[in-house]
């Protein structure tokens, strides 16, 4: 039996629950969850904000732990090996996207917390490919947030070929944003942090931002017109999009990974003149996740975490809801 924390209705309190996962599929592994981060997507899913949650619902898609069992076809992972699991837990392996290393774009993927039980649990399962080994130099207690928050911001930096000579911005300094600042600083970029919280400005500089700007201060944005090559938005709220697009240099890109529910109105002319782009992407694939982990080990990048025992998951969720997380909450399995 697997022990987990489950909500029985949208926004419901998480309570203890046990389920029988059945036999392990030949291509799956079972992970002993040691830690699991809380992503804002867990909160949105708990509340069924995206109309895709099924109840009973077990959140958790930033797991770090050790392999507990491997399916009969799995040869490359060993019991006891440290691994992590993020948003995706299966992909088809044979479509064009899977075959080209873009498994996160597979049309028939499975989400770790979509229609199945996630990692606010003592164990979680996935197709072996999605259990990515955690290398030496990456602390297991802080690794979980890299598997969703980390790869979500690392992926566009790699996919869109952000250059060390680029001037970049990160909007929203939360779980995703505080990792993006660290990555982009080590990538070599000139980094501007956009935050709505004055209190986070000094901390953003310590994370590696060279400048800080108030997210909602249009006068400050106006000073940045035509200055940035790449702008990564991790906030999940409507912003003055035109003002942000205006901060881009020709060929600049506004890449939105925050799940903003409202449409983003963009005039063609604001893009056309400077050949600018607005884009988005989901998490990232297992190969790039492994490369990101190596990058973290090499540059001593780690999430700044607040640890709660998993038994205090409701308190942890309330802390997140209040916007008090600095900068990622991680649950420690105490089942
Ligand atoms: N694309 C993907 O694959 C993917 C993967 C993971 C998560 N997500 C989504 O990414 C978003 C961020 O997730 P997260 O876990 O990093 O959340 P988070 O830790 O709560 O950070 C979000 C940040 O957005 C900013 N923000 C929030 N409310 C704001 C407001 N009213 N005005 C201006 N800024 C505001 C805040 O930054 P400041 O305090 O600095 O202003 C906040 O720290 C969520 O929507 C999540 O669902 C997407
Ligand atoms: Zn997530
Ligand atoms: Zn596929």
XYZ file of C-alpha atoms and ligand atoms in Angstrom:
385
model
C 0.000 0.000 0.000
C 1.112 3.561 -0.727
C 0.407 6.233 1.904
C -0.489 9.669 0.582
C -2.255 12.974 1.303
C -5.478 13.364 -0.603
C -8.111 16.073 -1.182
C -11.623 14.844 -1.840
C -13.027 18.052 -3.367
C -11.742 21.304 -4.914
C -9.736 23.200 -2.279
C -10.371 20.438 0.264
C -8.037 19.820 3.205
C -5.412 17.163 2.529
C -5.929 14.040 4.621
C -4.122 10.732 5.032
C -5.115 8.000 2.663
C -3.797 4.633 1.501
C -4.151 2.963 -1.863
C -3.021 -0.194 -3.560
C -1.016 0.779 -6.671
C -1.256 -2.735 -8.152
C 1.658 -4.414 -9.912
C 4.570 -2.290 -11.122
C 4.515 -2.073 -14.937
C 7.598 -3.506 -16.723
C 8.723 -0.010 -17.845
C 8.071 1.722 -14.509
C 10.067 2.427 -11.369
C 8.816 3.031 -7.855
C 10.472 5.856 -5.914
C 10.682 6.130 -2.124
C 9.797 9.808 -1.800
C 12.181 11.522 0.626
C 11.145 15.102 -0.206
C 8.564 16.762 -2.426
C 8.439 20.446 -3.359
C 5.171 22.376 -3.591
C 4.716 24.140 -6.915
C 2.013 26.739 -7.444
C 0.611 24.259 -10.002
C -0.164 21.865 -7.099
C -2.241 24.657 -5.580
C -3.990 25.422 -8.897
C -4.713 21.724 -9.425
C -5.985 21.303 -5.843
C -8.517 24.031 -6.553
C -9.319 22.698 -10.038
C -8.441 26.105 -11.505
C -7.558 24.458 -14.819
C -10.626 22.181 -15.004
C -8.487 19.055 -15.262
C -8.332 17.764 -11.688
C -9.878 14.451 -10.711
C -10.738 13.718 -7.086
C -9.620 12.135 -4.859
C -6.548 14.208 -5.701
C -2.976 13.607 -4.491
C -0.724 16.587 -5.372
C 3.065 16.491 -5.660
C 5.229 16.649 -8.772
C 8.629 17.747 -7.444
C 9.738 14.487 -5.855
C 13.256 13.574 -4.786
C 14.036 10.179 -3.330
C 15.577 6.802 -4.019
C 14.585 3.983 -6.346
C 12.595 1.440 -4.337
C 11.793 -1.024 -7.142
C 12.324 -1.342 -10.880
C 10.048 -2.967 -13.461
C 11.265 -6.041 -15.322
C 12.354 -4.071 -18.433
C 14.283 -1.385 -16.551
C 18.022 -1.961 -16.680
C 19.567 1.491 -16.264
C 18.359 2.320 -12.740
C 19.244 0.503 -9.514
C 17.427 0.179 -6.213
C 18.738 2.836 -3.818
C 19.821 5.261 -6.560
C 18.748 8.900 -5.952
C 16.316 10.236 -8.579
C 13.725 12.949 -9.031
C 10.348 13.128 -10.735
C 8.599 16.216 -12.078
C 5.365 17.092 -13.892
C 5.489 14.304 -16.492
C 5.462 10.638 -15.504
C 5.087 8.999 -18.929
C 5.394 9.739 -22.630
C 4.760 7.507 -25.638
C 8.468 7.088 -26.650
C 7.698 6.670 -30.364
C 6.165 9.934 -31.637
C 8.261 12.488 -33.475
C 8.634 14.656 -30.346
C 9.692 11.725 -28.164
C 12.160 10.497 -30.779
C 13.723 13.957 -31.087
C 14.314 14.450 -27.357
C 11.267 16.638 -26.811
C 9.330 14.162 -24.674
C 7.744 17.070 -22.779
C 5.908 17.894 -26.039
C 4.570 14.353 -26.525
C 0.888 14.443 -27.432
C 0.059 11.407 -25.326
C 1.974 12.148 -22.142
C 0.810 11.419 -18.609
C 1.058 14.119 -15.907
C 2.215 12.980 -12.461
C -0.830 14.608 -10.799
C -3.265 14.467 -13.722
C -5.686 11.543 -13.444
C -3.282 9.687 -11.168
C -1.787 10.077 -7.707
C 1.218 12.340 -7.131
C 4.126 12.516 -4.716
C 2.645 13.948 -1.505
C 3.120 10.322 -0.560
C 5.700 7.868 0.722
C 6.080 6.373 -2.766
C 5.381 7.412 -6.332
C 5.725 5.604 -9.656
C 6.649 6.677 -13.183
C 7.906 5.403 -16.493
C 11.633 4.861 -15.857
C 12.704 7.546 -18.356
C 11.093 10.262 -16.220
C 12.972 9.276 -13.041
C 16.092 11.345 -13.654
C 19.213 10.434 -11.615
C 20.376 13.071 -9.152
C 24.138 13.536 -9.525
C 26.681 14.037 -6.764
C 26.814 17.657 -5.705
C 23.021 18.083 -5.757
C 21.511 17.877 -2.259
C 18.561 15.462 -2.149
C 16.758 17.698 0.364
C 16.764 20.563 -2.146
C 16.594 18.632 -5.409
C 12.810 18.248 -5.718
C 12.049 21.823 -6.903
C 14.511 21.429 -9.775
C 12.285 18.766 -11.377
C 9.414 21.154 -12.098
C 10.308 24.730 -11.152
C 13.939 24.371 -12.231
C 13.522 22.655 -15.586
C 10.584 24.909 -16.510
C 12.884 27.934 -16.513
C 16.049 26.124 -17.664
C 14.313 24.669 -20.723
C 13.576 27.980 -22.504
C 17.060 29.307 -21.709
C 18.482 26.307 -23.579
C 15.775 25.967 -26.264
C 15.903 29.605 -27.327
C 19.663 29.770 -27.231
C 19.973 32.590 -24.703
C 23.510 33.950 -25.010
C 25.947 34.982 -22.267
C 26.049 38.411 -23.866
C 22.254 38.799 -23.569
C 20.470 41.177 -21.261
C 17.628 39.260 -19.703
C 14.792 39.801 -17.246
C 12.878 37.526 -14.892
C 9.366 38.569 -13.855
C 8.096 37.127 -10.539
C 10.601 35.954 -7.948
C 8.974 32.856 -6.525
C 9.758 29.158 -6.865
C 10.486 29.361 -10.593
C 11.824 32.906 -10.708
C 14.451 32.536 -7.985
C 15.923 29.581 -9.888
C 15.804 31.452 -13.208
C 17.877 34.297 -11.706
C 20.521 31.839 -10.515
C 20.647 29.999 -13.868
C 20.844 33.168 -15.955
C 23.537 34.679 -13.756
C 25.728 31.580 -14.173
C 24.843 31.487 -17.897
C 26.699 34.797 -18.054
C 23.797 37.159 -18.722
C 23.068 40.607 -17.375
C 20.004 39.851 -15.221
C 17.175 42.182 -14.188
C 14.719 40.876 -11.592
C 11.149 42.219 -11.768
C 9.327 41.789 -8.472
C 6.155 43.179 -6.943
C 7.703 42.763 -3.496
C 10.131 45.440 -2.297
C 11.308 42.991 0.358
C 12.575 40.575 -2.303
C 14.788 43.104 -4.105
C 17.891 42.679 -1.933
C 17.447 38.924 -1.917
C 17.131 38.869 -5.716
C 20.519 40.606 -5.930
C 22.037 38.006 -3.634
C 20.635 35.300 -5.960
C 22.458 36.902 -8.871
C 20.276 39.708 -10.245
C 22.288 42.735 -11.329
C 19.293 45.090 -11.224
C 15.799 45.038 -9.724
C 12.612 46.680 -10.942
C 9.118 46.949 -9.461
C 6.893 44.713 -11.642
C 4.020 47.183 -11.647
C 5.928 50.453 -11.990
C 5.288 51.615 -15.566
C 7.727 54.523 -15.196
C 10.524 52.078 -14.346
C 9.534 49.879 -17.307
C 9.609 52.886 -19.603
C 13.299 53.419 -18.735
C 14.048 49.929 -20.055
C 12.527 50.364 -23.530
C 14.518 48.493 -26.175
C 17.060 47.061 -23.739
C 16.337 43.343 -23.142
C 16.901 40.279 -25.337
C 14.932 37.750 -23.322
C 12.229 38.215 -20.721
C 10.994 35.211 -18.754
C 7.667 35.677 -16.983
C 6.937 33.322 -14.087
C 4.093 35.411 -12.600
C 0.607 34.004 -13.093
C -1.256 37.315 -13.218
C -2.044 39.807 -16.012
C 0.679 42.440 -16.389
C 1.175 45.503 -18.569
C 2.192 43.247 -21.466
C 2.686 46.058 -23.977
C 5.108 47.772 -21.627
C 7.059 44.539 -21.225
C 7.184 43.882 -24.973
C 8.452 47.435 -25.387
C 11.418 46.627 -23.115
C 12.624 44.085 -25.702
C 15.338 44.765 -28.228
C 14.761 43.775 -31.865
C 14.494 39.957 -32.094
C 13.717 39.892 -28.359
C 11.408 37.334 -26.794
C 8.835 37.463 -24.002
C 8.527 33.879 -22.789
C 5.675 33.213 -20.377
C 5.863 30.086 -18.227
C 3.529 31.382 -15.496
C 0.032 29.967 -15.997
C -1.710 33.307 -16.626
C -5.399 32.401 -17.031
C -6.397 35.553 -18.933
C -5.551 36.052 -22.633
C -2.462 38.151 -23.338
C -3.467 40.885 -25.804
C -0.629 41.563 -28.218
C -0.768 43.849 -31.241
C 1.026 42.536 -34.312
C 2.731 45.888 -34.769
C 4.362 45.742 -31.332
C 6.038 42.521 -32.521
C 6.390 43.198 -36.242
C 8.626 46.237 -36.181
C 11.352 44.621 -34.078
C 10.652 41.008 -35.149
C 9.818 40.156 -31.542
C 8.194 36.967 -30.190
C 5.830 35.961 -27.421
C 5.972 32.286 -26.485
C 5.376 29.682 -23.808
C 6.464 26.134 -22.949
C 5.766 23.236 -20.598
C 8.482 22.040 -18.175
C 11.224 20.215 -20.190
C 12.468 16.774 -21.203
C 14.506 14.217 -19.233
C 17.765 14.759 -21.154
C 17.772 18.504 -20.515
C 16.743 17.852 -16.899
C 19.894 15.745 -16.474
C 21.984 18.524 -18.023
C 20.361 21.096 -15.729
C 21.246 18.952 -12.699
C 24.889 18.836 -13.840
C 24.815 22.615 -14.326
C 23.484 22.983 -10.759
C 26.208 20.747 -9.345
C 28.922 22.603 -11.293
C 27.753 26.074 -10.302
C 26.444 25.249 -6.816
C 22.927 26.323 -7.737
C 20.181 25.175 -5.384
C 16.671 26.277 -4.584
C 16.240 28.274 -1.380
C 13.811 26.072 0.511
C 11.579 26.100 3.563
C 11.108 22.598 4.899
C 7.855 21.326 6.426
C 7.153 17.752 7.545
C 4.685 16.156 5.121
C 2.267 15.737 8.040
C 2.019 19.565 8.113
C 1.026 19.714 4.449
C -2.085 21.835 5.123
C -0.032 24.431 7.044
C 2.488 24.393 4.186
C -0.295 24.972 1.630
C -1.660 27.899 3.695
C 1.873 29.403 3.816
C 2.063 29.151 0.013
C -1.437 30.591 -0.462
C -0.475 33.584 1.709
C 2.439 34.306 -0.668
C 4.904 33.758 2.170
C 7.003 30.954 0.650
C 10.714 31.905 0.463
C 11.278 30.619 -2.080
C 10.120 27.027 -2.382
C 8.395 24.891 0.227
C 9.647 21.320 0.424
C 7.768 18.602 2.323
C 9.872 15.974 4.099
C 8.306 12.533 4.127
C 7.450 11.658 7.751
C 4.966 8.833 7.125
N 4.999 26.320 -17.847
C 5.142 25.310 -17.012
O 5.444 24.188 -17.408
C 5.008 25.546 -15.553
C 5.708 24.728 -14.642
C 5.618 25.043 -13.285
C 4.837 26.087 -12.857
N 4.137 26.812 -13.766
C 3.339 27.966 -13.362
O 4.252 29.026 -13.117
C 3.677 29.951 -12.206
C 4.651 30.233 -11.083
O 4.824 29.096 -10.274
P 5.685 29.190 -8.927
O 5.593 27.850 -8.300
O 6.998 29.815 -9.193
O 4.795 30.221 -8.086
P 5.226 31.205 -6.911
O 6.354 30.621 -6.149
O 3.996 31.568 -6.196
O 5.787 32.476 -7.710
C 4.967 33.255 -8.526
C 5.456 34.694 -8.414
O 4.600 35.500 -9.233
C 4.589 36.802 -8.696
N 3.218 37.251 -8.469
C 2.238 36.592 -7.832
N 1.134 37.366 -7.725
C 1.471 38.533 -8.318
C 0.775 39.747 -8.537
N -0.486 39.929 -8.119
N 1.414 40.734 -9.197
C 2.686 40.584 -9.623
N 3.392 39.466 -9.420
C 2.784 38.471 -8.780
C 5.280 36.752 -7.355
O 6.598 37.249 -7.518
P 7.066 38.640 -6.816
O 6.716 38.506 -5.356
O 8.504 38.683 -7.082
O 6.289 39.708 -7.513
C 5.341 35.276 -7.047
O 6.421 34.967 -6.225
C 2.370 29.290 -11.752
O 1.321 29.812 -12.525
C 2.581 27.821 -12.074
O 1.352 27.138 -12.241
C 4.218 26.571 -15.098
Zn 5.122 22.453 -11.150
Zn 5.505 10.758 -27.685
